[in-house]
Amino acid sequence: MKEQLAKIRAEALSAFEGIRDAAALDELRVRYLGKKGELTALLKQMGRLTPEERPVMGQLANDVRAALEKALEDCSAKLEAEALTAKLQAETLDVTVPGKAVKQGHKHPMYFALDEIKDIFVGMGFTVLDGPEVELAELNFDRLNAEEGHPSRDWSDTFYFDRDSRVMLRSQTSPMQVRAMDTMSLPIRIIAPGRVYRKDEVDATHSPMFHQVEGMVIDKNVTMADLKGTLNLLAEQLFGRGTVTRFRPHHFPFTEPSCEMDVQCHKCGGAGCATCKGEGWIELLGAGMIHPNVLRMAGIDPEEWSGWAFGMGLERTAMRRFKIADLRLIFENDIRFLEQF
Ligand code: DAH
């Protein structure tokens, strides 16, 4: 037994020497000092010894246990110290290395244009509203006087979520007119910018997702003169003093009369060039006097109140404002393009 004890001691001590990590150390602890370890197994055989031998062996076994426990502790302390040194070394910071310059971004050109538009209208007492892109067809169409069967309600034009065509991605910001009428008290002056969606193929002037800014005024004695005055002011503030506009008759279900506003081409001054496709004018927005049906459906008496509204494409306005030729540049977010603004 004496030899066995000496053997365990020698083996264990040399094993502890070679240990490099905590898991391996724990394995050794279990192997030699654990309940089912080699030392314990040996001690269980003490019963076979003579009464004289027992205390001697007991003493010897205790010495071995103490030696192993000490080796275990030393080894564990050494591993901890090594881990700390490695961690400190890995985390050293060379304060003399030159810093990496942080690239600073800036606002997207389309949002420069939007902020200008917001400033212009907020300055005239309008409130800016935000609304859902997932909209009820009831608000996008019915409440805007676009009855069942209206071409824009077709599945080929609109992204619907359900078979009954009740929930959709809004195809225009105009449902915000209805939301404003339903929730605000009169008189109302609002603009509502945001994303809209249509099943269009991507090209230089189309994208299935684009942005509009809706605007609406409802008050007493509001006339087409207010519409023209306000929108002319918008054109002058966006594109410079003396910007010439023209209003053409048009049709929208939710306005009567309806019109489109064009701005004289900034490139050729109306003579006709590539920018305006030879027209001399560039279409900027749709507008009109709010249809009495739309007011009535919102519980507003058209005999007492009247209003006007407009909707403009934001990308198109930004393209004109910054002379950008292709709509795709606005969404591709190529740094070389964005850096120019
Ligand atoms: N919603 C129309 C469109 O997407 C634009 C528009 C036209 C909005 C006339 C209006 C309006 O508020 O009065 O083409």
mmCIF file of C-alpha atoms and ligand atoms in Angstrom:
data_model
loop_
_atom_site.group_PDB
_atom_site.id
_atom_site.type_symbol
_atom_site.label_atom_id
_atom_site.label_comp_id
_atom_site.label_asym_id
_atom_site.label_seq_id
_atom_site.Cartn_x
_atom_site.Cartn_y
_atom_site.Cartn_z
ATOM 1 C CA MET A 1 0.000 0.000 0.000
ATOM 2 C CA LYS A 2 2.880 2.250 0.790
ATOM 3 C CA GLU A 3 4.198 1.828 -2.715
ATOM 4 C CA GLN A 4 0.784 2.482 -4.171
ATOM 5 C CA LEU A 5 0.513 5.709 -2.205
ATOM 6 C CA ALA A 6 3.934 6.811 -3.372
ATOM 7 C CA LYS A 7 2.965 5.982 -6.948
ATOM 8 C CA ILE A 8 -0.248 7.982 -6.810
ATOM 9 C CA ARG A 9 1.622 10.909 -5.311
ATOM 10 C CA ALA A 10 4.331 10.876 -7.951
ATOM 11 C CA GLU A 11 1.916 10.427 -10.844
ATOM 12 C CA ALA A 12 -0.499 13.076 -9.647
ATOM 13 C CA LEU A 13 2.169 15.668 -8.965
ATOM 14 C CA SER A 14 3.719 15.268 -12.385
ATOM 15 C CA ALA A 15 0.268 15.395 -13.988
ATOM 16 C CA PHE A 16 -0.485 18.704 -12.254
ATOM 17 C CA GLU A 17 2.742 20.117 -13.671
ATOM 18 C CA GLY A 18 1.572 19.674 -17.238
ATOM 19 C CA ILE A 19 -1.883 21.225 -16.810
ATOM 20 C CA ARG A 20 -2.699 24.188 -19.096
ATOM 21 C CA ASP A 21 -6.381 24.925 -18.528
ATOM 22 C CA ALA A 22 -9.051 24.877 -15.828
ATOM 23 C CA ALA A 23 -11.141 22.059 -17.342
ATOM 24 C CA ALA A 24 -8.176 19.682 -17.457
ATOM 25 C CA LEU A 25 -7.268 20.651 -13.896
ATOM 26 C CA ASP A 26 -10.741 19.783 -12.685
ATOM 27 C CA GLU A 27 -10.525 16.421 -14.420
ATOM 28 C CA LEU A 28 -7.338 15.667 -12.490
ATOM 29 C CA ARG A 29 -8.950 16.747 -9.216
ATOM 30 C CA VAL A 30 -11.789 14.271 -9.733
ATOM 31 C CA ARG A 31 -9.424 11.529 -10.827
ATOM 32 C CA TYR A 32 -7.165 11.711 -7.774
ATOM 33 C CA LEU A 33 -9.113 13.435 -4.998
ATOM 34 C CA GLY A 34 -12.771 12.869 -5.940
ATOM 35 C CA LYS A 35 -15.133 10.475 -4.139
ATOM 36 C CA LYS A 36 -14.429 7.797 -6.695
ATOM 37 C CA GLY A 37 -10.847 8.915 -7.112
ATOM 38 C CA GLU A 38 -7.749 6.747 -6.854
ATOM 39 C CA LEU A 39 -6.761 7.939 -3.364
ATOM 40 C CA THR A 40 -10.213 7.298 -1.911
ATOM 41 C CA ALA A 41 -10.263 3.852 -3.474
ATOM 42 C CA LEU A 42 -6.973 3.044 -1.841
ATOM 43 C CA LEU A 43 -8.104 4.310 1.577
ATOM 44 C CA LYS A 44 -11.092 1.981 1.410
ATOM 45 C CA GLN A 45 -8.657 -0.923 1.602
ATOM 46 C CA MET A 46 -7.303 0.237 5.005
ATOM 47 C CA GLY A 47 -9.525 -2.373 6.674
ATOM 48 C CA ARG A 48 -7.265 -5.095 5.433
ATOM 49 C CA LEU A 49 -4.263 -3.774 7.353
ATOM 50 C CA THR A 50 -3.135 -4.881 10.795
ATOM 51 C CA PRO A 51 -3.997 -2.561 13.718
ATOM 52 C CA GLU A 52 -0.319 -1.532 13.946
ATOM 53 C CA GLU A 53 -0.025 -0.650 10.295
ATOM 54 C CA ARG A 54 -3.256 1.335 10.133
ATOM 55 C CA PRO A 55 -2.195 4.600 11.877
ATOM 56 C CA VAL A 56 1.075 4.659 9.932
ATOM 57 C CA MET A 57 -0.694 4.225 6.637
ATOM 58 C CA GLY A 58 -3.392 6.680 7.695
ATOM 59 C CA GLN A 59 -0.768 9.283 8.374
ATOM 60 C CA LEU A 60 0.948 8.595 5.090
ATOM 61 C CA ALA A 61 -2.329 8.810 3.155
ATOM 62 C CA ASN A 62 -3.136 12.132 4.808
ATOM 63 C CA ASP A 63 0.273 13.457 3.801
ATOM 64 C CA VAL A 64 -0.334 12.419 0.200
ATOM 65 C CA ARG A 65 -3.795 14.025 0.206
ATOM 66 C CA ALA A 66 -2.374 17.247 1.622
ATOM 67 C CA ALA A 67 0.397 17.292 -0.972
ATOM 68 C CA LEU A 68 -2.109 16.777 -3.806
ATOM 69 C CA GLU A 69 -4.454 19.456 -2.483
ATOM 70 C CA LYS A 70 -1.597 21.927 -2.272
ATOM 71 C CA ALA A 71 -0.496 21.082 -5.829
ATOM 72 C CA LEU A 72 -4.082 21.580 -6.982
ATOM 73 C CA GLU A 73 -4.304 24.995 -5.332
ATOM 74 C CA ASP A 74 -0.944 26.137 -6.701
ATOM 75 C CA CYS A 75 -1.852 25.006 -10.167
ATOM 76 C CA SER A 76 -5.214 26.765 -10.045
ATOM 77 C CA ALA A 77 -3.592 30.023 -8.854
ATOM 78 C CA LYS A 78 -1.021 29.766 -11.641
ATOM 79 C CA LEU A 79 -3.730 29.297 -14.298
ATOM 80 C CA GLU A 80 -5.673 32.294 -13.013
ATOM 81 C CA ALA A 81 -2.584 34.488 -13.126
ATOM 82 C CA GLU A 82 -1.806 33.332 -16.656
ATOM 83 C CA ALA A 83 -5.369 34.091 -17.800
ATOM 84 C CA LEU A 84 -5.204 37.577 -16.322
ATOM 85 C CA THR A 85 -1.875 38.319 -18.015
ATOM 86 C CA ALA A 86 -3.219 37.113 -21.368
ATOM 87 C CA LYS A 87 -6.353 39.257 -20.970
ATOM 88 C CA LEU A 88 -4.339 42.360 -20.105
ATOM 89 C CA GLN A 89 -2.046 41.766 -23.044
ATOM 90 C CA ALA A 90 -4.956 41.325 -25.439
ATOM 91 C CA GLU A 91 -6.526 44.526 -24.217
ATOM 92 C CA THR A 92 -3.503 46.764 -24.401
ATOM 93 C CA LEU A 93 -4.218 49.993 -26.166
ATOM 94 C CA ASP A 94 -1.595 51.725 -28.215
ATOM 95 C CA VAL A 95 -2.515 55.358 -27.700
ATOM 96 C CA THR A 96 0.034 56.440 -30.291
ATOM 97 C CA VAL A 97 -1.785 54.772 -33.239
ATOM 98 C CA PRO A 98 -3.491 57.477 -35.351
ATOM 99 C CA GLY A 99 -7.303 57.406 -35.036
ATOM 100 C CA LYS A 100 -9.675 56.269 -37.776
ATOM 101 C CA ALA A 101 -11.663 59.218 -39.119
ATOM 102 C CA VAL A 102 -15.416 58.659 -38.686
ATOM 103 C CA LYS A 103 -17.220 59.192 -41.980
ATOM 104 C CA GLN A 104 -20.023 61.572 -41.323
ATOM 105 C CA GLY A 105 -23.217 61.126 -43.276
ATOM 106 C CA HIS A 106 -25.917 63.697 -43.920
ATOM 107 C CA LYS A 107 -29.547 63.950 -44.758
ATOM 108 C CA HIS A 108 -30.775 62.289 -47.962
ATOM 109 C CA PRO A 109 -31.481 64.851 -50.748
ATOM 110 C CA MET A 110 -35.137 63.858 -50.848
ATOM 111 C CA TYR A 111 -35.445 64.738 -47.166
ATOM 112 C CA PHE A 112 -33.819 68.130 -47.796
ATOM 113 C CA ALA A 113 -36.688 68.765 -50.204
ATOM 114 C CA LEU A 114 -39.258 67.407 -47.728
ATOM 115 C CA ASP A 115 -37.917 69.610 -44.926
ATOM 116 C CA GLU A 116 -38.195 72.656 -47.175
ATOM 117 C CA ILE A 117 -41.789 71.755 -47.984
ATOM 118 C CA LYS A 118 -42.593 71.217 -44.304
ATOM 119 C CA ASP A 119 -41.018 74.568 -43.375
ATOM 120 C CA ILE A 120 -43.053 76.385 -46.013
ATOM 121 C CA PHE A 121 -46.369 74.924 -44.798
ATOM 122 C CA VAL A 122 -45.614 75.055 -41.074
ATOM 123 C CA GLY A 123 -44.856 78.744 -41.651
ATOM 124 C CA MET A 124 -48.420 79.116 -42.976
ATOM 125 C CA GLY A 125 -49.960 77.440 -39.921
ATOM 126 C CA PHE A 126 -50.286 73.879 -41.254
ATOM 127 C CA THR A 127 -49.865 70.826 -38.991
ATOM 128 C CA VAL A 128 -47.701 67.919 -40.226
ATOM 129 C CA LEU A 129 -49.430 64.515 -39.915
ATOM 130 C CA ASP A 130 -48.034 61.000 -40.146
ATOM 131 C CA GLY A 131 -50.229 58.029 -41.035
ATOM 132 C CA PRO A 132 -50.249 54.279 -41.750
ATOM 133 C CA GLU A 133 -48.877 52.798 -44.956
ATOM 134 C CA VAL A 134 -51.098 49.737 -44.502
ATOM 135 C CA GLU A 135 -54.478 51.321 -45.077
ATOM 136 C CA LEU A 136 -58.137 50.348 -45.419
ATOM 137 C CA ALA A 137 -59.447 50.456 -48.986
ATOM 138 C CA GLU A 138 -62.428 52.198 -47.444
ATOM 139 C CA LEU A 139 -60.256 55.229 -46.620
ATOM 140 C CA ASN A 140 -57.994 54.997 -49.662
ATOM 141 C CA PHE A 141 -60.946 54.761 -52.081
ATOM 142 C CA ASP A 142 -64.571 54.745 -50.816
ATOM 143 C CA ARG A 143 -64.339 57.724 -48.498
ATOM 144 C CA LEU A 144 -62.513 59.575 -51.292
ATOM 145 C CA ASN A 145 -65.440 59.143 -53.654
ATOM 146 C CA ALA A 146 -63.709 56.492 -55.808
ATOM 147 C CA GLU A 147 -66.528 54.012 -56.192
ATOM 148 C CA GLU A 148 -66.321 50.242 -56.762
ATOM 149 C CA GLY A 149 -64.942 49.621 -60.270
ATOM 150 C CA HIS A 150 -62.741 52.719 -60.366
ATOM 151 C CA PRO A 151 -59.641 51.759 -62.418
ATOM 152 C CA SER A 152 -57.148 52.576 -59.633
ATOM 153 C CA ARG A 153 -58.871 49.951 -57.403
ATOM 154 C CA ASP A 154 -57.828 47.179 -59.788
ATOM 155 C CA TRP A 155 -55.691 44.303 -58.515
ATOM 156 C CA SER A 156 -53.210 45.029 -61.292
ATOM 157 C CA ASP A 157 -52.506 48.481 -59.825
ATOM 158 C CA THR A 158 -52.805 48.021 -56.074
ATOM 159 C CA PHE A 159 -51.115 45.815 -53.468
ATOM 160 C CA TYR A 160 -53.942 44.162 -51.475
ATOM 161 C CA PHE A 161 -53.443 41.985 -48.410
ATOM 162 C CA ASP A 162 -56.715 40.040 -48.591
ATOM 163 C CA ARG A 163 -59.018 38.480 -51.195
ATOM 164 C CA ASP A 164 -61.842 40.896 -50.407
ATOM 165 C CA SER A 165 -59.650 43.908 -51.250
ATOM 166 C CA ARG A 166 -60.246 45.513 -47.867
ATOM 167 C CA VAL A 167 -56.678 46.047 -46.633
ATOM 168 C CA MET A 168 -53.966 47.445 -48.881
ATOM 169 C CA LEU A 169 -50.726 49.361 -49.106
ATOM 170 C CA ARG A 170 -51.970 52.891 -49.600
ATOM 171 C CA SER A 171 -51.683 53.993 -53.223
ATOM 172 C CA GLN A 172 -51.758 57.689 -52.299
ATOM 173 C CA THR A 173 -51.455 59.876 -49.200
ATOM 174 C CA SER A 174 -55.011 61.135 -49.789
ATOM 175 C CA PRO A 175 -56.581 58.817 -47.134
ATOM 176 C CA MET A 176 -54.847 61.128 -44.657
ATOM 177 C CA GLN A 177 -57.442 63.733 -45.656
ATOM 178 C CA VAL A 178 -60.137 61.396 -44.346
ATOM 179 C CA ARG A 179 -58.185 60.577 -41.201
ATOM 180 C CA ALA A 180 -57.729 64.291 -40.512
ATOM 181 C CA MET A 181 -61.442 65.021 -41.091
ATOM 182 C CA ASP A 182 -62.390 62.133 -38.765
ATOM 183 C CA THR A 183 -60.099 63.124 -35.905
ATOM 184 C CA MET A 184 -59.499 66.882 -36.012
ATOM 185 C CA SER A 185 -61.814 69.743 -35.332
ATOM 186 C CA LEU A 186 -62.498 72.399 -37.977
ATOM 187 C CA PRO A 187 -60.924 74.470 -39.427
ATOM 188 C CA ILE A 188 -58.162 72.094 -40.638
ATOM 189 C CA ARG A 189 -54.816 72.862 -42.259
ATOM 190 C CA ILE A 190 -52.598 69.799 -42.656
ATOM 191 C CA ILE A 191 -49.870 68.286 -44.758
ATOM 192 C CA ALA A 192 -49.130 64.552 -44.614
ATOM 193 C CA PRO A 193 -45.925 63.239 -46.205
ATOM 194 C CA GLY A 194 -45.228 59.518 -46.550
ATOM 195 C CA ARG A 195 -44.648 56.404 -48.633
ATOM 196 C CA VAL A 196 -47.177 55.109 -51.136
ATOM 197 C CA TYR A 197 -47.224 51.921 -53.222
ATOM 198 C CA ARG A 198 -48.337 50.995 -56.727
ATOM 199 C CA LYS A 199 -47.675 48.016 -58.980
ATOM 200 C CA ASP A 200 -45.318 49.909 -61.289
ATOM 201 C CA GLU A 201 -42.176 48.553 -62.938
ATOM 202 C CA VAL A 202 -38.960 50.352 -62.015
ATOM 203 C CA ASP A 203 -37.658 52.795 -64.637
ATOM 204 C CA ALA A 204 -36.200 56.317 -64.764
ATOM 205 C CA THR A 205 -39.476 57.849 -63.558
ATOM 206 C CA HIS A 206 -41.321 54.973 -61.816
ATOM 207 C CA SER A 207 -40.918 52.882 -58.680
ATOM 208 C CA PRO A 208 -43.432 50.572 -56.896
ATOM 209 C CA MET A 209 -42.715 52.591 -53.747
ATOM 210 C CA PHE A 210 -42.477 56.356 -53.765
ATOM 211 C CA HIS A 211 -43.334 59.330 -51.583
ATOM 212 C CA GLN A 212 -46.113 61.869 -51.712
ATOM 213 C CA VAL A 213 -46.986 64.929 -49.710
ATOM 214 C CA GLU A 214 -50.699 65.466 -49.201
ATOM 215 C CA GLY A 215 -52.111 68.833 -48.210
ATOM 216 C CA MET A 216 -55.584 69.936 -47.201
ATOM 217 C CA VAL A 217 -57.375 73.035 -45.971
ATOM 218 C CA ILE A 218 -60.983 73.116 -44.769
ATOM 219 C CA ASP A 219 -62.442 76.381 -43.525
ATOM 220 C CA LYS A 220 -65.295 78.782 -44.226
ATOM 221 C CA ASN A 221 -65.332 80.574 -47.594
ATOM 222 C CA VAL A 222 -62.271 78.741 -48.959
ATOM 223 C CA THR A 223 -62.074 79.113 -52.742
ATOM 224 C CA MET A 224 -59.953 78.108 -55.716
ATOM 225 C CA ALA A 225 -58.153 81.465 -55.311
ATOM 226 C CA ASP A 226 -56.768 80.210 -51.956
ATOM 227 C CA LEU A 227 -55.605 77.011 -53.660
ATOM 228 C CA LYS A 228 -53.809 78.914 -56.415
ATOM 229 C CA GLY A 229 -52.326 81.523 -54.085
ATOM 230 C CA THR A 230 -50.927 78.958 -51.673
ATOM 231 C CA LEU A 231 -49.551 76.625 -54.343
ATOM 232 C CA ASN A 232 -47.960 79.522 -56.250
ATOM 233 C CA LEU A 233 -46.233 80.525 -53.036
ATOM 234 C CA LEU A 234 -45.020 76.920 -52.600
ATOM 235 C CA ALA A 235 -43.549 76.951 -56.146
ATOM 236 C CA GLU A 236 -41.772 80.280 -55.575
ATOM 237 C CA GLN A 237 -40.324 79.185 -52.239
ATOM 238 C CA LEU A 238 -39.116 75.870 -53.649
ATOM 239 C CA PHE A 239 -37.817 77.002 -57.033
ATOM 240 C CA GLY A 240 -37.159 80.710 -56.639
ATOM 241 C CA ARG A 241 -38.975 84.010 -56.926
ATOM 242 C CA GLY A 242 -40.839 84.590 -60.156
ATOM 243 C CA THR A 243 -41.292 80.857 -60.859
ATOM 244 C CA VAL A 244 -44.114 80.632 -63.376
ATOM 245 C CA THR A 245 -46.907 78.097 -62.840
ATOM 246 C CA ARG A 246 -49.965 77.043 -64.803
ATOM 247 C CA PHE A 247 -53.104 75.173 -63.780
ATOM 248 C CA ARG A 248 -54.677 72.650 -66.176
ATOM 249 C CA PRO A 249 -58.098 71.070 -65.713
ATOM 250 C CA HIS A 250 -57.927 67.406 -64.677
ATOM 251 C CA HIS A 251 -60.042 64.732 -62.985
ATOM 252 C CA PHE A 252 -59.732 63.252 -59.507
ATOM 253 C CA PRO A 253 -62.693 61.526 -57.838
ATOM 254 C CA PHE A 254 -62.254 63.439 -54.574
ATOM 255 C CA THR A 255 -62.051 66.986 -55.949
ATOM 256 C CA GLU A 256 -64.367 69.134 -58.067
ATOM 257 C CA PRO A 257 -63.110 71.039 -59.917
ATOM 258 C CA SER A 258 -59.742 69.263 -60.200
ATOM 259 C CA CYS A 259 -56.519 70.518 -61.725
ATOM 260 C CA GLU A 260 -52.846 69.791 -62.192
ATOM 261 C CA MET A 261 -50.206 72.424 -61.552
ATOM 262 C CA ASP A 262 -47.168 72.670 -63.841
ATOM 263 C CA VAL A 263 -44.039 74.694 -63.229
ATOM 264 C CA GLN A 264 -42.290 76.359 -66.136
ATOM 265 C CA CYS A 265 -39.118 74.474 -67.039
ATOM 266 C CA HIS A 266 -36.117 75.914 -65.185
ATOM 267 C CA LYS A 267 -33.734 74.825 -67.950
ATOM 268 C CA CYS A 268 -35.290 76.409 -71.015
ATOM 269 C CA GLY A 269 -37.698 78.931 -69.507
ATOM 270 C CA GLY A 270 -40.620 77.403 -71.350
ATOM 271 C CA ALA A 271 -39.114 77.089 -74.836
ATOM 272 C CA GLY A 272 -38.920 73.297 -74.677
ATOM 273 C CA CYS A 273 -35.810 71.166 -74.017
ATOM 274 C CA ALA A 274 -34.723 67.650 -73.017
ATOM 275 C CA THR A 275 -35.445 68.223 -69.305
ATOM 276 C CA CYS A 276 -39.115 69.075 -69.941
ATOM 277 C CA LYS A 277 -39.311 66.662 -72.913
ATOM 278 C CA GLY A 278 -39.975 69.599 -75.216
ATOM 279 C CA GLU A 279 -43.050 70.690 -73.284
ATOM 280 C CA GLY A 280 -41.650 73.815 -71.617
ATOM 281 C CA TRP A 281 -43.535 72.787 -68.444
ATOM 282 C CA ILE A 282 -43.023 70.198 -65.739
ATOM 283 C CA GLU A 283 -45.980 68.671 -63.903
ATOM 284 C CA LEU A 284 -45.645 69.150 -60.136
ATOM 285 C CA LEU A 285 -48.875 68.188 -58.406
ATOM 286 C CA GLY A 286 -52.570 67.385 -58.534
ATOM 287 C CA ALA A 287 -55.085 69.508 -56.650
ATOM 288 C CA GLY A 288 -58.671 70.638 -56.488
ATOM 289 C CA MET A 289 -61.602 71.776 -54.385
ATOM 290 C CA ILE A 290 -62.693 68.981 -52.027
ATOM 291 C CA HIS A 291 -65.726 67.190 -53.466
ATOM 292 C CA PRO A 292 -68.934 67.830 -51.463
ATOM 293 C CA ASN A 293 -69.431 64.018 -51.238
ATOM 294 C CA VAL A 294 -66.098 63.655 -49.450
ATOM 295 C CA LEU A 295 -67.026 66.352 -46.929
ATOM 296 C CA ARG A 296 -70.484 64.831 -46.424
ATOM 297 C CA MET A 297 -69.081 61.325 -45.817
ATOM 298 C CA ALA A 298 -66.958 62.855 -43.023
ATOM 299 C CA GLY A 299 -70.024 64.502 -41.516
ATOM 300 C CA ILE A 300 -68.989 67.995 -42.657
ATOM 301 C CA ASP A 301 -71.697 70.217 -44.162
ATOM 302 C CA PRO A 302 -70.514 71.383 -47.615
ATOM 303 C CA GLU A 303 -72.927 74.322 -47.445
ATOM 304 C CA GLU A 304 -71.077 75.652 -44.428
ATOM 305 C CA TRP A 305 -67.484 74.529 -45.051
ATOM 306 C CA SER A 306 -65.337 74.254 -48.141
ATOM 307 C CA GLY A 307 -61.770 73.176 -48.766
ATOM 308 C CA TRP A 308 -59.000 72.451 -51.188
ATOM 309 C CA ALA A 309 -56.384 69.724 -51.328
ATOM 310 C CA PHE A 310 -53.285 68.764 -53.217
ATOM 311 C CA GLY A 311 -50.963 65.812 -53.610
ATOM 312 C CA MET A 312 -47.417 66.031 -54.911
ATOM 313 C CA GLY A 313 -44.748 63.445 -55.658
ATOM 314 C CA LEU A 314 -41.776 64.019 -53.396
ATOM 315 C CA GLU A 315 -39.146 62.267 -55.524
ATOM 316 C CA ARG A 316 -40.201 64.249 -58.538
ATOM 317 C CA THR A 317 -40.005 67.495 -56.579
ATOM 318 C CA ALA A 318 -36.554 66.619 -55.230
ATOM 319 C CA MET A 319 -35.411 65.660 -58.735
ATOM 320 C CA ARG A 320 -36.533 69.033 -60.023
ATOM 321 C CA ARG A 321 -35.163 70.892 -57.023
ATOM 322 C CA PHE A 322 -31.704 69.277 -57.343
ATOM 323 C CA LYS A 323 -31.758 68.608 -61.098
ATOM 324 C CA ILE A 324 -31.543 64.808 -60.749
ATOM 325 C CA ALA A 325 -32.229 62.990 -64.011
ATOM 326 C CA ASP A 326 -33.065 59.432 -62.875
ATOM 327 C CA LEU A 327 -35.450 58.397 -60.085
ATOM 328 C CA ARG A 328 -33.444 55.250 -59.354
ATOM 329 C CA LEU A 329 -30.551 57.339 -58.048
ATOM 330 C CA ILE A 330 -32.774 58.442 -55.175
ATOM 331 C CA PHE A 331 -33.238 54.870 -53.910
ATOM 332 C CA GLU A 332 -29.935 53.205 -54.827
ATOM 333 C CA ASN A 333 -28.078 55.170 -52.119
ATOM 334 C CA ASP A 334 -24.769 55.104 -53.944
ATOM 335 C CA ILE A 335 -22.419 57.149 -51.741
ATOM 336 C CA ARG A 336 -20.887 58.832 -54.807
ATOM 337 C CA PHE A 337 -24.327 60.206 -55.645
ATOM 338 C CA LEU A 338 -25.338 61.158 -52.102
ATOM 339 C CA GLU A 339 -22.050 62.946 -51.420
ATOM 340 C CA GLN A 340 -22.941 65.571 -54.022
ATOM 341 C CA PHE A 341 -25.599 67.169 -51.835
HETATM 342 N N1 DAH B 1 -53.904 61.441 -54.830
HETATM 343 C C1 DAH B 1 -53.590 61.958 -56.145
HETATM 344 C C2 DAH B 1 -52.641 61.012 -56.841
HETATM 345 O O1 DAH B 1 -52.042 60.182 -56.204
HETATM 346 C C3 DAH B 1 -52.969 63.316 -56.052
HETATM 347 C C4 DAH B 1 -53.938 64.354 -55.598
HETATM 348 C C5 DAH B 1 -54.687 65.020 -56.529
HETATM 349 C C6 DAH B 1 -54.129 64.624 -54.264
HETATM 350 C C7 DAH B 1 -55.596 65.998 -56.149
HETATM 351 C C8 DAH B 1 -55.029 65.601 -53.860
HETATM 352 C C9 DAH B 1 -55.771 66.275 -54.821
HETATM 353 O O2 DAH B 1 -55.244 65.906 -52.587
HETATM 354 O O3 DAH B 1 -56.639 67.233 -54.423
HETATM 355 O O4 DAH B 1 -52.486 61.095 -58.018
#
